[in-house]
Tab-separated table of C-alpha atoms in Angstrom:
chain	number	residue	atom	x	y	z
A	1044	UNK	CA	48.202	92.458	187.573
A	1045	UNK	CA	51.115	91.236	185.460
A	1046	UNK	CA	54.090	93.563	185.297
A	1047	UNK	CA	56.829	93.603	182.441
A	1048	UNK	CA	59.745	94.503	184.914
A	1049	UNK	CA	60.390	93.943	188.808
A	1050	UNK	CA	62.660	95.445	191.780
A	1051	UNK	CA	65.851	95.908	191.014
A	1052	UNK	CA	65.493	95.216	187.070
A	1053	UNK	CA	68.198	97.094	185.400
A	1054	UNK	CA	66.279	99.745	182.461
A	1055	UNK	CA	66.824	102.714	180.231
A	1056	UNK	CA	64.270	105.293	179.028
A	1057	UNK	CA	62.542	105.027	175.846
A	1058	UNK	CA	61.828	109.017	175.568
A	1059	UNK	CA	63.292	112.161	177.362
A	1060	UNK	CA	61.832	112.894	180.727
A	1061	UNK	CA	61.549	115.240	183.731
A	1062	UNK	CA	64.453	116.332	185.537
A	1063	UNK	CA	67.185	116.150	183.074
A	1064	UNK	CA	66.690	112.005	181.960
A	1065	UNK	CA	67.415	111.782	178.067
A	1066	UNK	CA	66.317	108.837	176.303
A	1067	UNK	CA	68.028	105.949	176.758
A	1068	UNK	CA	68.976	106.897	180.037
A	1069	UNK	CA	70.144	103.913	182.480
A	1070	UNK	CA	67.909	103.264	185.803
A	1071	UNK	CA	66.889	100.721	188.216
A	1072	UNK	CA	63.786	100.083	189.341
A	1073	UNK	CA	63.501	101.141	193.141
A	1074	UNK	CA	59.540	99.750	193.296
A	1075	UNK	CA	56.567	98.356	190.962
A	1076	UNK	CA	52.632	99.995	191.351
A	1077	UNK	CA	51.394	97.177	189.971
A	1078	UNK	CA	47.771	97.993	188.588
A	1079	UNK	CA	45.837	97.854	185.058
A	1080	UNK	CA	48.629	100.097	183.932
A	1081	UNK	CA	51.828	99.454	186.131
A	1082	UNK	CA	54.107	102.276	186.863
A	1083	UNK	CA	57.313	102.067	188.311
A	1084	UNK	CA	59.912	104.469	190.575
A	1085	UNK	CA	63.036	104.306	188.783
A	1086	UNK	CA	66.704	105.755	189.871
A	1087	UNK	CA	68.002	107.387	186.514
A	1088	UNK	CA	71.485	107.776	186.710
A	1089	UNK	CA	74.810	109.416	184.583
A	1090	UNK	CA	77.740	107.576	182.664
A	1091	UNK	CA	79.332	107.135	186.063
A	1092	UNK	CA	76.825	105.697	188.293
A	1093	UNK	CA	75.690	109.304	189.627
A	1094	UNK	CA	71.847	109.560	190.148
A	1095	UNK	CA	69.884	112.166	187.921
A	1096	UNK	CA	66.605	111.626	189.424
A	1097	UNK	CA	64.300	109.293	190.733
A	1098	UNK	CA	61.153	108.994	188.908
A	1099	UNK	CA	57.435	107.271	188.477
A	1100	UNK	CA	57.142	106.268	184.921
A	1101	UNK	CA	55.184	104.302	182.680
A	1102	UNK	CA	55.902	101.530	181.619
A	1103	UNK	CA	55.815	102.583	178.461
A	1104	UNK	CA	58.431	104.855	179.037
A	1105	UNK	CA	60.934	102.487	179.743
């Protein structure tokens, strides 16, 4: 299946999520589930680097 992002692809959220993650938070993306709707496990982290949470979103969500 084709994915929009890969490993290590730099994101931000498009909506609030678990854990404390507002929209437009910035993440990486630690791995890809590639399937007919890919989801991805993404380190959210703070203004200064911190991590928030690690997450699997949609990838809608980001």
């Amino acid at each position: 299946m084709n994915t929009k992002f890969f490993e290590y692809d730099v994101v931000r959220s498009t909506c609030s999520l678990g854990d404390g993650v507002p929209s437009g938070t910035t993440g990486a993306i630690l791995m890809v589930f590639a399937s007919e709707h890919p989801q991805y496990e993404v380190e959210f982290v703070d203004s200064e680097g911190e991590s928030l949470a690690v997450l699997t979103v949609k990838e809608e969500d980001l």
